Amino acid sequence: MLLQSMQPKQKPLSRTEITALVISTLRDVLSRQSETRKHKKAVQESTPLIGEHSVCDSLGLVNLIVDVEQRLQEEHGILLTLADERALSQKISPFRTVSSLVDYIERLIREEIPNDAA
Amino acid sequence: MTRHEVVLITGARKGIGRFLAEHFVNQGAVVEGCSRQRPGWKLPNYTHHAADVSDEAQVKKMISSIGRRHGRLDVVINNAGIAAMNPILLTPVSTVDRILATNFRGLFLVCRESAKLMKKRRYGRIINFSTVAVPMKIEGESVYAASKSAVVTFTRILARELAEWGITCNVIGPGPVATDLIDSIPPAKIDRVVSNLAIKRLGNFQDIANVVDFFVKPESDYITGQVIYLGGA
């Protein structure tokens, strides 16, 4: 049985769209986190994803990264691996805030599909 | 196994993989298989992917295709594997790279990408193939056994990391089974391995299917990170 029809859209993704996708995925992840970790403040571009003030627990960050990858694939036909070697070896992690994650996704899309990201 | 579950079997072109593909199709499953070469056979409710499991892009494409067409993946059987029998001092490093690429890197990639799809439904069964050569420490099988030892350790940790999402991960370790994997091994050596098992006979495909069936049952949701070696190794 199909869970949903997963026909990818065939149009370039703007930064605004990537930001909206990351924020809505993050909201979904946070709503599933345990009560003690649930984030009460509004999620915005500056929201920290790792470190002392992170809104996510470690499992939440895994969920966020995997769910963003899957939504990019299912909704936009973009096949990316966000946790690639560069992401894990960068001195300044691309996963530190919503905004830095969006920057990183934007860069990967530009590298993978230069025509689409132009 | 419930009907219409989606099952992925690696190394499905021949031997145990092909047998398991037929086994699951006969139970009403939708089976997806892969191997580097296309099989010379067809089955209803079976789709074959010509994919090399050690190639990240090919694995991602295959799992993405399963997700797009079925929206789910319930069972993964990492059966693809290659063996080479050599004393360590005569083992070319290219052999080491080749065995690790298929037996460990390929299994890792299939597990990682499959788990991302399984996670959506918070359900999954991953069964990884090891070998009795791991506990039996058979001379001449060092690289093969080491790659399969990695499978055991990896699966035990994978089981802990994926438990959160209702995905169980277990290992089956067959002994010698009459497939072309053991064709190149001298019969006297096979006899020696069999004589060191508690149950002194070659394994067969049904022995393997029996353990796989146990691991994939929905009722086996409290069994994870376990290894079953066949024949009493």
mmCIF file of C-alpha atoms in Angstrom:
data_model
loop_
_atom_site.group_PDB
_atom_site.id
_atom_site.type_symbol
_atom_site.label_atom_id
_atom_site.label_comp_id
_atom_site.label_asym_id
_atom_site.label_seq_id
_atom_site.Cartn_x
_atom_site.Cartn_y
_atom_site.Cartn_z
ATOM 1 C CA MET A 1 0.000 0.000 0.000
ATOM 2 C CA LEU A 2 1.321 3.427 -0.873
ATOM 3 C CA LEU A 3 1.782 5.755 2.056
ATOM 4 C CA GLN A 4 1.648 8.722 -0.241
ATOM 5 C CA SER A 5 2.281 9.603 -3.815
ATOM 6 C CA MET A 6 5.851 10.780 -4.013
ATOM 7 C CA GLN A 7 6.167 12.486 -7.345
ATOM 8 C CA PRO A 8 8.993 14.985 -7.102
ATOM 9 C CA LYS A 9 8.467 18.555 -8.239
ATOM 10 C CA GLN A 10 10.752 19.554 -11.075
ATOM 11 C CA LYS A 11 11.557 23.167 -10.217
ATOM 12 C CA PRO A 12 14.468 24.919 -8.576
ATOM 13 C CA LEU A 13 14.370 25.501 -4.844
ATOM 14 C CA SER A 14 14.772 29.028 -3.539
ATOM 15 C CA ARG A 15 16.410 29.838 -0.215
ATOM 16 C CA THR A 16 12.984 30.806 1.129
ATOM 17 C CA GLU A 17 11.603 27.401 0.190
ATOM 18 C CA ILE A 18 14.569 25.573 1.756
ATOM 19 C CA THR A 19 14.150 27.635 4.934
ATOM 20 C CA ALA A 20 10.437 26.852 5.068
ATOM 21 C CA LEU A 21 11.148 23.151 4.554
ATOM 22 C CA VAL A 22 13.789 23.059 7.331
ATOM 23 C CA ILE A 23 11.632 25.029 9.769
ATOM 24 C CA SER A 24 8.528 22.937 9.224
ATOM 25 C CA THR A 25 10.577 19.725 9.538
ATOM 26 C CA LEU A 26 12.152 21.042 12.734
ATOM 27 C CA ARG A 27 8.727 21.897 14.167
ATOM 28 C CA ASP A 28 7.586 18.375 13.393
ATOM 29 C CA VAL A 29 10.696 16.863 15.009
ATOM 30 C CA LEU A 30 10.290 19.047 18.114
ATOM 31 C CA SER A 31 6.647 18.060 18.468
ATOM 32 C CA ARG A 32 7.788 14.441 18.718
ATOM 33 C CA GLN A 33 10.540 15.098 21.274
ATOM 34 C CA SER A 34 10.029 14.121 24.902
ATOM 35 C CA GLU A 35 8.047 16.597 27.030
ATOM 36 C CA THR A 36 11.124 17.704 28.981
ATOM 37 C CA ARG A 37 12.911 18.708 25.763
ATOM 38 C CA LYS A 38 9.983 20.268 23.971
ATOM 39 C CA HIS A 39 10.878 23.700 22.704
ATOM 40 C CA LYS A 40 8.452 26.394 23.687
ATOM 41 C CA LYS A 41 9.847 29.353 21.683
ATOM 42 C CA ALA A 42 9.137 30.050 18.029
ATOM 43 C CA VAL A 43 11.491 28.368 15.601
ATOM 44 C CA GLN A 44 13.391 30.839 13.446
ATOM 45 C CA GLU A 45 16.545 31.029 11.338
ATOM 46 C CA SER A 46 18.751 31.723 14.361
ATOM 47 C CA THR A 47 17.419 28.736 16.327
ATOM 48 C CA PRO A 48 20.406 26.668 17.523
ATOM 49 C CA LEU A 49 20.443 22.977 16.568
ATOM 50 C CA ILE A 50 23.565 21.858 18.427
ATOM 51 C CA GLY A 51 25.341 22.919 21.601
ATOM 52 C CA GLU A 52 24.154 23.984 25.022
ATOM 53 C CA HIS A 53 21.158 26.003 23.810
ATOM 54 C CA SER A 54 20.072 23.550 21.143
ATOM 55 C CA VAL A 55 16.362 22.918 20.799
ATOM 56 C CA CYS A 56 17.068 19.320 19.718
ATOM 57 C CA ASP A 57 18.344 16.397 21.710
ATOM 58 C CA SER A 58 20.878 14.185 19.882
ATOM 59 C CA LEU A 59 18.142 11.956 18.478
ATOM 60 C CA GLY A 60 16.194 15.023 17.426
ATOM 61 C CA LEU A 61 19.130 16.251 15.338
ATOM 62 C CA VAL A 62 19.394 12.837 13.624
ATOM 63 C CA ASN A 63 15.647 12.950 12.935
ATOM 64 C CA LEU A 64 15.895 16.489 11.569
ATOM 65 C CA ILE A 65 18.750 15.729 9.179
ATOM 66 C CA VAL A 66 17.216 12.483 7.900
ATOM 67 C CA ASP A 67 13.729 13.978 7.579
ATOM 68 C CA VAL A 68 15.032 17.024 5.686
ATOM 69 C CA GLU A 69 16.944 14.683 3.325
ATOM 70 C CA GLN A 70 13.765 12.674 2.747
ATOM 71 C CA ARG A 71 11.558 15.694 2.137
ATOM 72 C CA LEU A 72 14.054 17.116 -0.360
ATOM 73 C CA GLN A 73 13.940 13.774 -2.140
ATOM 74 C CA GLU A 74 10.193 13.158 -2.004
ATOM 75 C CA GLU A 75 8.916 16.669 -2.564
ATOM 76 C CA HIS A 76 11.605 18.033 -4.873
ATOM 77 C CA GLY A 77 13.392 14.983 -6.323
ATOM 78 C CA ILE A 78 16.718 16.116 -4.827
ATOM 79 C CA LEU A 79 18.895 13.259 -3.606
ATOM 80 C CA LEU A 80 21.416 14.600 -1.079
ATOM 81 C CA THR A 81 23.415 13.162 1.796
ATOM 82 C CA LEU A 82 23.545 15.975 4.334
ATOM 83 C CA ALA A 83 25.819 14.222 6.788
ATOM 84 C CA ASP A 84 28.640 13.844 4.313
ATOM 85 C CA GLU A 85 32.320 13.933 5.120
ATOM 86 C CA ARG A 86 32.608 17.677 4.682
ATOM 87 C CA ALA A 87 29.741 18.354 7.078
ATOM 88 C CA LEU A 88 31.247 16.174 9.757
ATOM 89 C CA SER A 89 34.764 17.555 9.357
ATOM 90 C CA GLN A 90 33.975 21.250 9.113
ATOM 91 C CA LYS A 91 35.369 23.220 12.003
ATOM 92 C CA ILE A 92 32.200 25.252 12.041
ATOM 93 C CA SER A 93 29.408 22.722 11.765
ATOM 94 C CA PRO A 94 26.713 23.418 9.179
ATOM 95 C CA PHE A 95 24.247 21.979 11.676
ATOM 96 C CA ARG A 96 24.710 24.722 14.304
ATOM 97 C CA THR A 97 21.584 26.748 13.446
ATOM 98 C CA VAL A 98 18.618 26.613 11.097
ATOM 99 C CA SER A 99 20.254 29.295 9.005
ATOM 100 C CA SER A 100 23.618 27.508 8.700
ATOM 101 C CA LEU A 101 21.807 24.287 7.747
ATOM 102 C CA VAL A 102 19.895 26.163 5.051
ATOM 103 C CA ASP A 103 23.181 27.679 3.769
ATOM 104 C CA TYR A 104 24.687 24.215 3.611
ATOM 105 C CA ILE A 105 21.718 22.677 1.768
ATOM 106 C CA GLU A 106 21.737 25.580 -0.670
ATOM 107 C CA ARG A 107 25.438 24.995 -1.348
ATOM 108 C CA LEU A 108 25.052 21.239 -1.808
ATOM 109 C CA ILE A 109 22.157 21.712 -4.218
ATOM 110 C CA ARG A 110 24.202 24.240 -6.184
ATOM 111 C CA GLU A 111 27.094 21.763 -6.406
ATOM 112 C CA GLU A 112 24.926 18.746 -7.241
ATOM 113 C CA ILE A 113 22.528 20.342 -9.688
ATOM 114 C CA PRO A 114 24.055 23.628 -10.823
ATOM 115 C CA ASN A 115 21.361 24.298 -13.425
ATOM 116 C CA ASP A 116 18.513 23.865 -10.993
ATOM 117 C CA ALA A 117 20.108 26.015 -8.302
ATOM 118 C CA ALA A 118 21.047 28.848 -10.607
ATOM 119 C CA MET B 1 5.720 -11.826 7.391
ATOM 120 C CA THR B 2 2.432 -10.188 6.540
ATOM 121 C CA ARG B 3 1.175 -10.005 2.985
ATOM 122 C CA HIS B 4 2.174 -7.010 0.857
ATOM 123 C CA GLU B 5 5.218 -6.227 2.980
ATOM 124 C CA VAL B 6 8.042 -4.792 0.914
ATOM 125 C CA VAL B 7 11.233 -6.832 1.154
ATOM 126 C CA LEU B 8 14.656 -5.890 -0.227
ATOM 127 C CA ILE B 9 17.177 -8.682 -0.787
ATOM 128 C CA THR B 10 20.732 -7.913 -1.871
ATOM 129 C CA GLY B 11 22.635 -10.459 -3.923
ATOM 130 C CA ALA B 12 19.293 -11.766 -5.192
ATOM 131 C CA ARG B 13 20.440 -12.992 -8.597
ATOM 132 C CA LYS B 14 21.368 -16.498 -7.475
ATOM 133 C CA GLY B 15 21.882 -18.893 -4.568
ATOM 134 C CA ILE B 16 20.425 -17.987 -1.191
ATOM 135 C CA GLY B 17 19.292 -14.556 -2.391
ATOM 136 C CA ARG B 18 17.239 -16.013 -5.220
ATOM 137 C CA PHE B 19 15.782 -18.678 -2.936
ATOM 138 C CA LEU B 20 14.724 -16.006 -0.416
ATOM 139 C CA ALA B 21 13.213 -13.879 -3.193
ATOM 140 C CA GLU B 22 11.022 -16.823 -4.235
ATOM 141 C CA HIS B 23 10.320 -17.640 -0.578
ATOM 142 C CA PHE B 24 8.970 -14.141 0.135
ATOM 143 C CA VAL B 25 7.082 -13.803 -3.143
ATOM 144 C CA ASN B 26 5.340 -17.098 -2.291
ATOM 145 C CA GLN B 27 4.244 -15.548 1.002
ATOM 146 C CA GLY B 28 2.636 -12.602 -0.768
ATOM 147 C CA ALA B 29 5.417 -10.071 -0.283
ATOM 148 C CA VAL B 30 6.493 -7.455 -2.782
ATOM 149 C CA VAL B 31 10.160 -8.249 -3.334
ATOM 150 C CA GLU B 32 12.885 -5.956 -4.599
ATOM 151 C CA GLY B 33 16.254 -7.517 -5.314
ATOM 152 C CA CYS B 34 19.613 -6.327 -6.490
ATOM 153 C CA SER B 35 22.878 -7.584 -7.871
ATOM 154 C CA ARG B 36 25.497 -6.201 -10.204
ATOM 155 C CA GLN B 37 24.253 -8.336 -13.090
ATOM 156 C CA ARG B 38 20.673 -8.899 -14.170
ATOM 157 C CA PRO B 39 19.165 -12.303 -13.334
ATOM 158 C CA GLY B 40 18.133 -14.743 -16.034
ATOM 159 C CA TRP B 41 14.756 -15.335 -14.391
ATOM 160 C CA LYS B 42 11.563 -13.472 -13.524
ATOM 161 C CA LEU B 43 9.055 -13.659 -10.703
ATOM 162 C CA PRO B 44 5.670 -12.022 -10.154
ATOM 163 C CA ASN B 45 5.831 -9.150 -7.647
ATOM 164 C CA TYR B 46 9.591 -9.056 -8.018
ATOM 165 C CA THR B 47 11.645 -6.107 -9.279
ATOM 166 C CA HIS B 48 15.351 -6.362 -9.911
ATOM 167 C CA HIS B 49 17.799 -3.475 -9.629
ATOM 168 C CA ALA B 50 21.149 -3.804 -11.389
ATOM 169 C CA ALA B 51 23.098 -2.139 -8.611
ATOM 170 C CA ASP B 52 26.454 -2.498 -6.926
ATOM 171 C CA VAL B 53 25.825 -2.253 -3.181
ATOM 172 C CA SER B 54 29.247 -0.732 -2.600
ATOM 173 C CA ASP B 55 28.331 2.263 -4.767
ATOM 174 C CA GLU B 56 26.669 4.963 -2.662
ATOM 175 C CA ALA B 57 24.889 6.670 -5.554
ATOM 176 C CA GLN B 58 23.475 3.380 -6.839
ATOM 177 C CA VAL B 59 22.239 2.363 -3.386
ATOM 178 C CA LYS B 60 20.593 5.742 -2.824
ATOM 179 C CA LYS B 61 18.919 5.538 -6.222
ATOM 180 C CA MET B 62 17.625 2.026 -5.541
ATOM 181 C CA ILE B 63 16.177 2.869 -2.104
ATOM 182 C CA SER B 64 14.723 6.089 -3.491
ATOM 183 C CA SER B 65 13.002 4.078 -6.232
ATOM 184 C CA ILE B 66 11.538 1.704 -3.614
ATOM 185 C CA GLY B 67 10.306 4.664 -1.576
ATOM 186 C CA ARG B 68 8.791 6.358 -4.601
ATOM 187 C CA ARG B 69 6.973 3.239 -5.827
ATOM 188 C CA HIS B 70 5.902 1.658 -2.530
ATOM 189 C CA GLY B 71 6.244 4.397 0.085
ATOM 190 C CA ARG B 72 7.616 1.824 2.507
ATOM 191 C CA LEU B 73 10.280 -0.769 3.155
ATOM 192 C CA ASP B 74 9.597 -3.415 5.781
ATOM 193 C CA VAL B 75 12.370 -5.978 5.512
ATOM 194 C CA VAL B 76 15.969 -5.805 4.322
ATOM 195 C CA ILE B 77 18.078 -8.912 3.884
ATOM 196 C CA ASN B 78 21.727 -8.088 3.311
ATOM 197 C CA ASN B 79 22.779 -11.293 1.634
ATOM 198 C CA ALA B 80 25.230 -9.945 -0.951
ATOM 199 C CA GLY B 81 28.698 -11.159 -0.178
ATOM 200 C CA ILE B 82 31.888 -12.367 -1.735
ATOM 201 C CA ALA B 83 34.567 -14.675 -0.388
ATOM 202 C CA ALA B 84 38.179 -15.410 -1.159
ATOM 203 C CA MET B 85 40.248 -18.114 0.442
ATOM 204 C CA ASN B 86 43.908 -17.240 0.843
ATOM 205 C CA PRO B 87 46.562 -17.509 3.504
ATOM 206 C CA ILE B 88 47.157 -13.995 4.872
ATOM 207 C CA LEU B 89 50.745 -13.902 3.609
ATOM 208 C CA LEU B 90 49.523 -14.500 0.066
ATOM 209 C CA THR B 91 46.532 -12.162 0.096
ATOM 210 C CA PRO B 92 46.748 -9.229 -2.328
ATOM 211 C CA VAL B 93 45.542 -5.945 -0.869
ATOM 212 C CA SER B 94 43.149 -5.629 -3.811
ATOM 213 C CA THR B 95 41.366 -8.732 -2.475
ATOM 214 C CA VAL B 96 41.015 -7.075 0.917
ATOM 215 C CA ASP B 97 39.534 -3.937 -0.671
ATOM 216 C CA ARG B 98 37.138 -5.947 -2.824
ATOM 217 C CA ILE B 99 35.849 -8.114 0.045
ATOM 218 C CA LEU B 100 35.424 -5.193 2.429
ATOM 219 C CA ALA B 101 33.704 -3.134 -0.285
ATOM 220 C CA THR B 102 30.931 -5.654 -0.817
ATOM 221 C CA ASN B 103 30.690 -7.380 2.551
ATOM 222 C CA PHE B 104 30.934 -4.349 4.783
ATOM 223 C CA ARG B 105 30.755 -1.037 2.905
ATOM 224 C CA GLY B 106 27.839 -2.313 0.788
ATOM 225 C CA LEU B 107 25.976 -3.637 3.802
ATOM 226 C CA PHE B 108 26.560 -0.367 5.656
ATOM 227 C CA LEU B 109 25.155 1.680 2.766
ATOM 228 C CA VAL B 110 22.082 -0.511 2.350
ATOM 229 C CA CYS B 111 21.407 -0.433 6.110
ATOM 230 C CA ARG B 112 21.823 3.348 6.316
ATOM 231 C CA GLU B 113 19.610 4.216 3.388
ATOM 232 C CA SER B 114 16.983 1.540 4.188
ATOM 233 C CA ALA B 115 16.701 2.675 7.791
ATOM 234 C CA LYS B 116 15.892 6.212 6.627
ATOM 235 C CA LEU B 117 12.899 4.833 4.726
ATOM 236 C CA MET B 118 11.857 2.349 7.458
ATOM 237 C CA LYS B 119 11.981 5.095 10.062
ATOM 238 C CA LYS B 120 9.002 6.839 8.479
ATOM 239 C CA ARG B 121 6.667 4.006 9.466
ATOM 240 C CA ARG B 122 8.557 3.291 12.690
ATOM 241 C CA TYR B 123 8.877 -0.336 11.652
ATOM 242 C CA GLY B 124 11.557 -2.440 10.042
ATOM 243 C CA ARG B 125 13.449 -5.696 10.073
ATOM 244 C CA ILE B 126 17.094 -5.767 8.999
ATOM 245 C CA ILE B 127 18.805 -9.129 8.654
ATOM 246 C CA ASN B 128 22.501 -9.166 7.929
ATOM 247 C CA PHE B 129 24.504 -12.169 6.808
ATOM 248 C CA SER B 130 27.640 -13.199 8.662
ATOM 249 C CA THR B 131 29.236 -16.662 8.716
ATOM 250 C CA VAL B 132 30.314 -19.479 11.029
ATOM 251 C CA ALA B 133 33.863 -18.614 9.907
ATOM 252 C CA VAL B 134 33.707 -15.802 12.511
ATOM 253 C CA PRO B 135 33.440 -17.979 15.644
ATOM 254 C CA MET B 136 35.318 -20.906 14.056
ATOM 255 C CA LYS B 137 38.426 -18.852 13.136
ATOM 256 C CA ILE B 138 39.114 -20.841 9.989
ATOM 257 C CA GLU B 139 42.615 -20.516 8.515
ATOM 258 C CA GLY B 140 42.600 -19.107 5.013
ATOM 259 C CA GLU B 141 39.418 -17.136 5.593
ATOM 260 C CA SER B 142 40.905 -14.260 7.566
ATOM 261 C CA VAL B 143 39.751 -11.374 5.383
ATOM 262 C CA TYR B 144 36.348 -12.876 4.638
ATOM 263 C CA ALA B 145 35.789 -13.701 8.331
ATOM 264 C CA ALA B 146 37.046 -10.269 9.411
ATOM 265 C CA SER B 147 34.587 -8.566 7.042
ATOM 266 C CA LYS B 148 31.780 -10.694 8.468
ATOM 267 C CA SER B 149 32.974 -10.033 12.010
ATOM 268 C CA ALA B 150 32.556 -6.355 11.196
ATOM 269 C CA VAL B 151 28.984 -7.162 10.144
ATOM 270 C CA VAL B 152 28.291 -8.632 13.598
ATOM 271 C CA THR B 153 29.685 -5.665 15.534
ATOM 272 C CA PHE B 154 28.069 -3.151 13.203
ATOM 273 C CA THR B 155 24.666 -4.856 13.478
ATOM 274 C CA ARG B 156 24.810 -4.963 17.273
ATOM 275 C CA ILE B 157 25.384 -1.207 17.394
ATOM 276 C CA LEU B 158 22.907 -0.556 14.576
ATOM 277 C CA ALA B 159 20.299 -2.432 16.636
ATOM 278 C CA ARG B 160 20.770 0.035 19.494
ATOM 279 C CA GLU B 161 20.683 3.115 17.275
ATOM 280 C CA LEU B 162 17.567 2.057 15.365
ATOM 281 C CA ALA B 163 15.542 0.584 18.234
ATOM 282 C CA GLU B 164 13.968 4.003 18.787
ATOM 283 C CA TRP B 165 12.177 3.667 15.448
ATOM 284 C CA GLY B 166 10.915 0.094 15.856
ATOM 285 C CA ILE B 167 13.589 -1.316 13.564
ATOM 286 C CA THR B 168 15.191 -4.572 14.652
ATOM 287 C CA CYS B 169 18.601 -5.657 13.350
ATOM 288 C CA ASN B 170 19.852 -9.211 13.608
ATOM 289 C CA VAL B 171 22.488 -11.459 12.116
ATOM 290 C CA ILE B 172 22.336 -14.924 10.667
ATOM 291 C CA GLY B 173 25.605 -16.824 10.377
ATOM 292 C CA PRO B 174 25.241 -19.764 8.022
ATOM 293 C CA GLY B 175 27.783 -22.559 7.816
ATOM 294 C CA PRO B 176 28.783 -24.059 4.500
ATOM 295 C CA VAL B 177 25.793 -24.198 2.159
ATOM 296 C CA ALA B 178 26.023 -25.673 -1.324
ATOM 297 C CA THR B 179 26.319 -22.420 -3.310
ATOM 298 C CA ASP B 180 29.006 -21.152 -5.647
ATOM 299 C CA LEU B 181 30.499 -19.233 -2.713
ATOM 300 C CA ILE B 182 32.062 -22.500 -1.556
ATOM 301 C CA ASP B 183 32.774 -23.897 -5.033
ATOM 302 C CA SER B 184 36.361 -22.745 -4.894
ATOM 303 C CA ILE B 185 37.013 -24.321 -1.505
ATOM 304 C CA PRO B 186 38.590 -27.797 -1.515
ATOM 305 C CA PRO B 187 36.027 -30.432 -0.405
ATOM 306 C CA ALA B 188 38.412 -31.640 2.333
ATOM 307 C CA LYS B 189 38.331 -28.164 3.861
ATOM 308 C CA ILE B 190 34.525 -28.053 3.780
ATOM 309 C CA ASP B 191 34.474 -31.495 5.441
ATOM 310 C CA ARG B 192 36.759 -30.171 8.186
ATOM 311 C CA VAL B 193 34.474 -27.190 8.832
ATOM 312 C CA VAL B 194 31.366 -29.395 8.886
ATOM 313 C CA SER B 195 33.045 -31.852 11.251
ATOM 314 C CA ASN B 196 33.608 -28.977 13.693
ATOM 315 C CA LEU B 197 29.937 -28.026 13.768
ATOM 316 C CA ALA B 198 27.670 -29.500 16.437
ATOM 317 C CA ILE B 199 25.344 -30.713 13.664
ATOM 318 C CA LYS B 200 27.578 -32.359 11.102
ATOM 319 C CA ARG B 201 26.012 -31.635 7.750
ATOM 320 C CA LEU B 202 26.000 -28.888 5.133
ATOM 321 C CA GLY B 203 23.348 -26.256 5.615
ATOM 322 C CA ASN B 204 20.584 -25.749 3.100
ATOM 323 C CA PHE B 205 18.496 -22.798 1.943
ATOM 324 C CA GLN B 206 15.521 -23.833 4.070
ATOM 325 C CA ASP B 207 17.684 -23.717 7.227
ATOM 326 C CA ILE B 208 18.424 -20.077 6.430
ATOM 327 C CA ALA B 209 14.833 -19.185 5.500
ATOM 328 C CA ASN B 210 13.693 -20.616 8.832
ATOM 329 C CA VAL B 211 15.843 -18.179 10.831
ATOM 330 C CA VAL B 212 15.013 -15.287 8.504
ATOM 331 C CA ASP B 213 11.284 -15.998 8.993
ATOM 332 C CA PHE B 214 11.782 -15.866 12.741
ATOM 333 C CA PHE B 215 13.590 -12.519 12.633
ATOM 334 C CA VAL B 216 11.053 -10.872 10.293
ATOM 335 C CA LYS B 217 7.928 -11.879 12.204
ATOM 336 C CA PRO B 218 6.105 -8.851 13.648
ATOM 337 C CA GLU B 219 6.119 -10.768 16.957
ATOM 338 C CA SER B 220 9.944 -10.672 16.951
ATOM 339 C CA ASP B 221 9.868 -6.972 17.859
ATOM 340 C CA TYR B 222 11.726 -7.655 21.133
ATOM 341 C CA ILE B 223 14.594 -9.464 19.407
ATOM 342 C CA THR B 224 17.400 -7.262 18.172
ATOM 343 C CA GLY B 225 21.181 -7.206 18.057
ATOM 344 C CA GLN B 226 21.277 -10.996 18.080
ATOM 345 C CA VAL B 227 23.377 -13.436 16.106
ATOM 346 C CA ILE B 228 22.265 -16.957 15.215
ATOM 347 C CA TYR B 229 24.992 -19.213 13.893
ATOM 348 C CA LEU B 230 23.630 -22.264 12.123
ATOM 349 C CA GLY B 231 24.741 -25.816 12.762
ATOM 350 C CA GLY B 232 25.939 -25.078 16.284
ATOM 351 C CA ALA B 233 29.213 -23.308 15.443
#
